[in-house]
JSON list of C-alpha atoms in Angstrom, two decimals:
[
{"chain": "E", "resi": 284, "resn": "UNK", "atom": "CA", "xyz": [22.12, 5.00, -23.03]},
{"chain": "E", "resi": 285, "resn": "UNK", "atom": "CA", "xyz": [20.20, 8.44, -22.68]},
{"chain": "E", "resi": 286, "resn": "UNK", "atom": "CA", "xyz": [17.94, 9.44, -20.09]},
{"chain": "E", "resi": 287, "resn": "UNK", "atom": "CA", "xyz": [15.70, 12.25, -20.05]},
{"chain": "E", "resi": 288, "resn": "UNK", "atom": "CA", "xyz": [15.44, 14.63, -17.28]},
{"chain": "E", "resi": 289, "resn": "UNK", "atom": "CA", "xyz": [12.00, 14.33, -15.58]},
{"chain": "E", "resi": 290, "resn": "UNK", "atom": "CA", "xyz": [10.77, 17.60, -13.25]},
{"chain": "E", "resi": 291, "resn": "UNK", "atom": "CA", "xyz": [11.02, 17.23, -9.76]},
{"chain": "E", "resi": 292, "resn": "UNK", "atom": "CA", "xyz": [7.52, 16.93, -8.11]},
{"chain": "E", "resi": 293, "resn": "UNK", "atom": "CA", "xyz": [6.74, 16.37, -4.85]},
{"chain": "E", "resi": 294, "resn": "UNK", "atom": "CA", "xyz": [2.89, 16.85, -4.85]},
{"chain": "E", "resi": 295, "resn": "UNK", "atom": "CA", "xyz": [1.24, 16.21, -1.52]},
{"chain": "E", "resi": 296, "resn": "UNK", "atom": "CA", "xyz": [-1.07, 13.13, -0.71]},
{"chain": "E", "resi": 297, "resn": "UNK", "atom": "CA", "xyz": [-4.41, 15.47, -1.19]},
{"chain": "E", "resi": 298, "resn": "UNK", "atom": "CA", "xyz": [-3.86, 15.30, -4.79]},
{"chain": "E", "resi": 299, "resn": "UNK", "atom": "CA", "xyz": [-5.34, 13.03, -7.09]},
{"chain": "E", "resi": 300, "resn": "UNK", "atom": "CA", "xyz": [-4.88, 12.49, -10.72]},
{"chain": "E", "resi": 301, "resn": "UNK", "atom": "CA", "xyz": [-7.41, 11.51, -13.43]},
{"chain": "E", "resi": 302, "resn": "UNK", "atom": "CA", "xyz": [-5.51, 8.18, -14.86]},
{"chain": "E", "resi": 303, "resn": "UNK", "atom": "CA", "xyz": [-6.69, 7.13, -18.56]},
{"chain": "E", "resi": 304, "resn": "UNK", "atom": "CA", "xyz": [-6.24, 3.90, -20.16]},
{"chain": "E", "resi": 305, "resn": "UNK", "atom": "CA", "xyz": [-5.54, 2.59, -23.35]},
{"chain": "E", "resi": 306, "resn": "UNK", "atom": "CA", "xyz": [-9.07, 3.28, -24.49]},
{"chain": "E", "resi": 307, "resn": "UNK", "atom": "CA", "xyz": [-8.84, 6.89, -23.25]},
{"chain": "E", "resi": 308, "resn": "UNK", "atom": "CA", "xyz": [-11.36, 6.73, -20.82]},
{"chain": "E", "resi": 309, "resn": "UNK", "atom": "CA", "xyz": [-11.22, 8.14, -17.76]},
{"chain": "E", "resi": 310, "resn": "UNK", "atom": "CA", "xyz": [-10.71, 5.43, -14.20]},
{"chain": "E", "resi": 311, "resn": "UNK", "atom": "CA", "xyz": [-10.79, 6.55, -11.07]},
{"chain": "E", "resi": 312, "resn": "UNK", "atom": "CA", "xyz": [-8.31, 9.10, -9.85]},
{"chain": "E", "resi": 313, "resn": "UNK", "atom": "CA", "xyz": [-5.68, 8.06, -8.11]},
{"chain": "E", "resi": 314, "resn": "UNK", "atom": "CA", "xyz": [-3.59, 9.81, -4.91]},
{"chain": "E", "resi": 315, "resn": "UNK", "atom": "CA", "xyz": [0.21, 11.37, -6.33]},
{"chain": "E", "resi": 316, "resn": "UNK", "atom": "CA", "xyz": [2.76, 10.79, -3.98]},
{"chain": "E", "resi": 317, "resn": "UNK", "atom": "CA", "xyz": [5.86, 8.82, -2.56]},
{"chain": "E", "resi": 318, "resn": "UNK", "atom": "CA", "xyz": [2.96, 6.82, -0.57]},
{"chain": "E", "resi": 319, "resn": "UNK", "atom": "CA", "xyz": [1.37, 5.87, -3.17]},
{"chain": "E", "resi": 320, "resn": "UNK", "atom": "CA", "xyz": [3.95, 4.75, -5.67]},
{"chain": "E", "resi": 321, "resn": "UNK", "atom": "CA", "xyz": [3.00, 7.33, -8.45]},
{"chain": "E", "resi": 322, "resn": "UNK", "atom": "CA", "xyz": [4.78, 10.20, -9.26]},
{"chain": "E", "resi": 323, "resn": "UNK", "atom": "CA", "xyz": [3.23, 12.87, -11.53]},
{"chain": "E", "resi": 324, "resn": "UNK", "atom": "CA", "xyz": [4.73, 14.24, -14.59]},
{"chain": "E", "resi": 325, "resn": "UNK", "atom": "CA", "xyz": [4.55, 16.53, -17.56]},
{"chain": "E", "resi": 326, "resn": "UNK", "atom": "CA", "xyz": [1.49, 15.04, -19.18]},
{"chain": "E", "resi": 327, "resn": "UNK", "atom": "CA", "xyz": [-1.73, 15.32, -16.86]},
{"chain": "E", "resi": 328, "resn": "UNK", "atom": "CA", "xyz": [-2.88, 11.98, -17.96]},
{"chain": "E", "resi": 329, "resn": "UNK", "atom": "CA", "xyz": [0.39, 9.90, -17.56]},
{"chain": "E", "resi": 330, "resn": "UNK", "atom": "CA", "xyz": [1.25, 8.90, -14.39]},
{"chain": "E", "resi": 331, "resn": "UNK", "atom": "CA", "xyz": [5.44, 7.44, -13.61]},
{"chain": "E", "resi": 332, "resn": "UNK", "atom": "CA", "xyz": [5.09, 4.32, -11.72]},
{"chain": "E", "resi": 333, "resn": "UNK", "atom": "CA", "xyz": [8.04, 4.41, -8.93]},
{"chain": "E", "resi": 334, "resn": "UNK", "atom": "CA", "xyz": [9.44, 1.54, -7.47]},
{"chain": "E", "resi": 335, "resn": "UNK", "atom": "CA", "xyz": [8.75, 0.67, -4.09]},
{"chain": "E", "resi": 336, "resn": "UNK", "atom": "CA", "xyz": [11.93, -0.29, -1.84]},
{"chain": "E", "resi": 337, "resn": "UNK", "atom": "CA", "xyz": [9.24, -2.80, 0.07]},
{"chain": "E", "resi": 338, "resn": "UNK", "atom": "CA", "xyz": [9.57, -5.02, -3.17]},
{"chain": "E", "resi": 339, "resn": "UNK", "atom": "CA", "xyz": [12.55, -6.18, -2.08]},
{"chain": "E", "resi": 340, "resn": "UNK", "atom": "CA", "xyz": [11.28, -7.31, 1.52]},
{"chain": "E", "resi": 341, "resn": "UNK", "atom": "CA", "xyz": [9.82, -10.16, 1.75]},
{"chain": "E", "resi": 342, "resn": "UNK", "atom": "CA", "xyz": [8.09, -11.30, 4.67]},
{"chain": "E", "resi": 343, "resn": "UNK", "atom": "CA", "xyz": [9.98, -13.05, 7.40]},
{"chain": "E", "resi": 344, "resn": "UNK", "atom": "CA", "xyz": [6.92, -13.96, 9.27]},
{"chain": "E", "resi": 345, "resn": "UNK", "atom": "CA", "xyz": [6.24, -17.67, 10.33]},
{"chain": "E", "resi": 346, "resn": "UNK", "atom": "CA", "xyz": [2.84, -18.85, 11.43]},
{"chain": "E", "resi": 347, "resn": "UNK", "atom": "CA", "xyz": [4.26, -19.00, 15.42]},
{"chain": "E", "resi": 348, "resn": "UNK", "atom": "CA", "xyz": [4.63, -15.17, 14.80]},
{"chain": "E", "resi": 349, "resn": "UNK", "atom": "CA", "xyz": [1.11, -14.74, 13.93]},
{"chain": "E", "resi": 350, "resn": "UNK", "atom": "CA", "xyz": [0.21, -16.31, 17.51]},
{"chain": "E", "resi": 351, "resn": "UNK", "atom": "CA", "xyz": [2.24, -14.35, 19.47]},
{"chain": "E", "resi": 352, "resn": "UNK", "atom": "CA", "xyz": [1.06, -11.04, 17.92]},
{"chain": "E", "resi": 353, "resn": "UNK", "atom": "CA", "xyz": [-2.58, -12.41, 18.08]},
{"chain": "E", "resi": 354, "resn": "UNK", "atom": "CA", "xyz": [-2.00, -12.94, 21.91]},
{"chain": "E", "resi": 355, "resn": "UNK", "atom": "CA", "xyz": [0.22, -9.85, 22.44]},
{"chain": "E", "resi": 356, "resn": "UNK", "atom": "CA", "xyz": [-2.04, -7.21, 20.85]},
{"chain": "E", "resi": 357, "resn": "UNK", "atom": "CA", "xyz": [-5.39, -9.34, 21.50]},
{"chain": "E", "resi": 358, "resn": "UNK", "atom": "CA", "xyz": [-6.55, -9.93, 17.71]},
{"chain": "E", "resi": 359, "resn": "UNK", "atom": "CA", "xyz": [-9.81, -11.27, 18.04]},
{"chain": "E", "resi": 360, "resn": "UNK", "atom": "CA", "xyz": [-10.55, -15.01, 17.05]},
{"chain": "E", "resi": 361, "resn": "UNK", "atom": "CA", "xyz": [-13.03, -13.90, 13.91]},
{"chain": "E", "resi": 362, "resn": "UNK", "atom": "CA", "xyz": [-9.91, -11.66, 12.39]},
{"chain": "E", "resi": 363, "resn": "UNK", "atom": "CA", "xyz": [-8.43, -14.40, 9.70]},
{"chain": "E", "resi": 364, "resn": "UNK", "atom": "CA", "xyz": [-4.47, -13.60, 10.15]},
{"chain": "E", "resi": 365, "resn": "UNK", "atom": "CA", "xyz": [-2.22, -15.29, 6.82]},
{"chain": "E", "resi": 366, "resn": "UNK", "atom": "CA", "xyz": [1.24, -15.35, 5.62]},
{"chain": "E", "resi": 367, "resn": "UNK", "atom": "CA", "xyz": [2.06, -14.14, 2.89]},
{"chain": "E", "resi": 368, "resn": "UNK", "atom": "CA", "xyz": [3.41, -15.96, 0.09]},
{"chain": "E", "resi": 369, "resn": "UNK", "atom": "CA", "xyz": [7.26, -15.82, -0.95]},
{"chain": "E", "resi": 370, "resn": "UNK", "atom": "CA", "xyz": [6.12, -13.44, -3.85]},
{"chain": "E", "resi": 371, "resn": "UNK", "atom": "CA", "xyz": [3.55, -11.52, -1.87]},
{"chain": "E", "resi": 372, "resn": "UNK", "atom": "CA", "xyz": [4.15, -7.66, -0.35]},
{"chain": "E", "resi": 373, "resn": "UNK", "atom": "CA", "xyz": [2.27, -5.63, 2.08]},
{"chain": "E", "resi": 374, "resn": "UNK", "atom": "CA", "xyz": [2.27, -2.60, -0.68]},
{"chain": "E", "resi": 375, "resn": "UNK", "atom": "CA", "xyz": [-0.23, -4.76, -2.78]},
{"chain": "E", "resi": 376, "resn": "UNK", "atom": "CA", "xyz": [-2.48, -7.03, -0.73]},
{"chain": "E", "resi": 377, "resn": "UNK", "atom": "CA", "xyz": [-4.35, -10.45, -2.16]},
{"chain": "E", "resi": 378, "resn": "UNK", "atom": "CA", "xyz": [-7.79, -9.18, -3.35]},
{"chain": "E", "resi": 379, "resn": "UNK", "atom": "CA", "xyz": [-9.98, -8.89, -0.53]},
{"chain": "E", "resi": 380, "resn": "UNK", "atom": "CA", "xyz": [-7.28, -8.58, 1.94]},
{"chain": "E", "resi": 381, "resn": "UNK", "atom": "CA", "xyz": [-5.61, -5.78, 4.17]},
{"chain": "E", "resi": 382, "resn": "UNK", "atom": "CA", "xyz": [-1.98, -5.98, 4.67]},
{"chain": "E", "resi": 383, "resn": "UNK", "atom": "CA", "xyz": [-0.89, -4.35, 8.21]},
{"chain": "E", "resi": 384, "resn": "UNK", "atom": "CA", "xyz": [2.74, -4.42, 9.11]},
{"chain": "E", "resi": 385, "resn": "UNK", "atom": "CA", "xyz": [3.98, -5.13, 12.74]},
{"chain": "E", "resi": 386, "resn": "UNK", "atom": "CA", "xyz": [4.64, -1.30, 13.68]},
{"chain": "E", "resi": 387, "resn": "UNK", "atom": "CA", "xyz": [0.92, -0.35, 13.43]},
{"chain": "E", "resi": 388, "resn": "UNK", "atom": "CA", "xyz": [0.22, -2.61, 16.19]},
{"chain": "E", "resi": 389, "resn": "UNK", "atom": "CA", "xyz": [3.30, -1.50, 17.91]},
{"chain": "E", "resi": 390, "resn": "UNK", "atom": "CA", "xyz": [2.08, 2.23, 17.36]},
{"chain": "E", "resi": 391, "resn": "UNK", "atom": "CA", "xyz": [-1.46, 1.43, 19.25]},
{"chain": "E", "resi": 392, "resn": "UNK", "atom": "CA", "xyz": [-3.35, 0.12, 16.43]},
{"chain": "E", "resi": 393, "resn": "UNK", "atom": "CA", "xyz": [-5.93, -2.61, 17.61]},
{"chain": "E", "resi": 394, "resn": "UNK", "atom": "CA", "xyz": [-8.32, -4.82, 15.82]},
{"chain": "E", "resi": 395, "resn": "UNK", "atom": "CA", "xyz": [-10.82, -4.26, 14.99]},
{"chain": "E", "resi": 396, "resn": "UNK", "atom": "CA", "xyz": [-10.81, -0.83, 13.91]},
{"chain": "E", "resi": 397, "resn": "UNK", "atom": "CA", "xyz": [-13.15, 1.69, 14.91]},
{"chain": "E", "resi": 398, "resn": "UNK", "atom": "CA", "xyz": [-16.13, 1.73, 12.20]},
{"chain": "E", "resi": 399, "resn": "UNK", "atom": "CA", "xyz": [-14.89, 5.62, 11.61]},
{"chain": "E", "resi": 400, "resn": "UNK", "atom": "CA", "xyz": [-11.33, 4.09, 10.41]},
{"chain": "E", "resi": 401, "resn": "UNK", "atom": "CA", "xyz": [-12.91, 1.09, 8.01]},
{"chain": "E", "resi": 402, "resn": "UNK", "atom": "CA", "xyz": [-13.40, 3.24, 4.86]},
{"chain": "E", "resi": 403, "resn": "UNK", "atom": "CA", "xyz": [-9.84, 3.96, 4.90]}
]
């Protein structure tokens, strides 16, 4: 089995990269880095998808957790908390959702967020 070597980049989180598909159009440009899950590489319009160790994690969550931390950190009662489901990971949210892990709320996040912070 041969592998080609691929550069080393390590492009900050600022950049973006036009991404085309099949068509050749032009989508939205995406952010380049080890946040995001893309890596960028010799061609400007392919992007290398890397994989995320998260993937592996699944949620160990139960819905008595989901009390506590809306007591302990004082979710409000409109703020929908679910589980997510055995295949589910925080890196890619159901449509329409947010995923927040634990240590955000641990760090001082609070719901809900500031209206500065919701276009995030």
């Amino acid at each position: 089995m041969s592998s080609s070597a691929s550069p080393s980049v390590s492009p900050s989180m600022e950049d973006v990269l036009p991404i085309r598909g099949i068509d050749g159009n032009t989508g939205e440009a995406l952010p380049i880095g080890p946040a995001s899950g893309l890596r960028e590489g010799t061609d400007p319009y392919r992007v290398e998808v890397v994989r995320w160790a998260a993937l592996d994690l699944p949620s160990i969550l139960v819905e008595e957790d989901l009390t506590k931390m809306r007591e302990q950190y004082r979710i409000p009662s409109d703020v929908q908390l679910i589980l997510p489901g055995p295949n589910e990971r925080a890196c890619f949210p159901r449509e329409g959702c947010t995923a927040l892990h634990l240590n955000a709320f641990v760090s001082g996040m609070r719901l809900p967020l500031h209206p500065m912070l919701r276009g995030f």
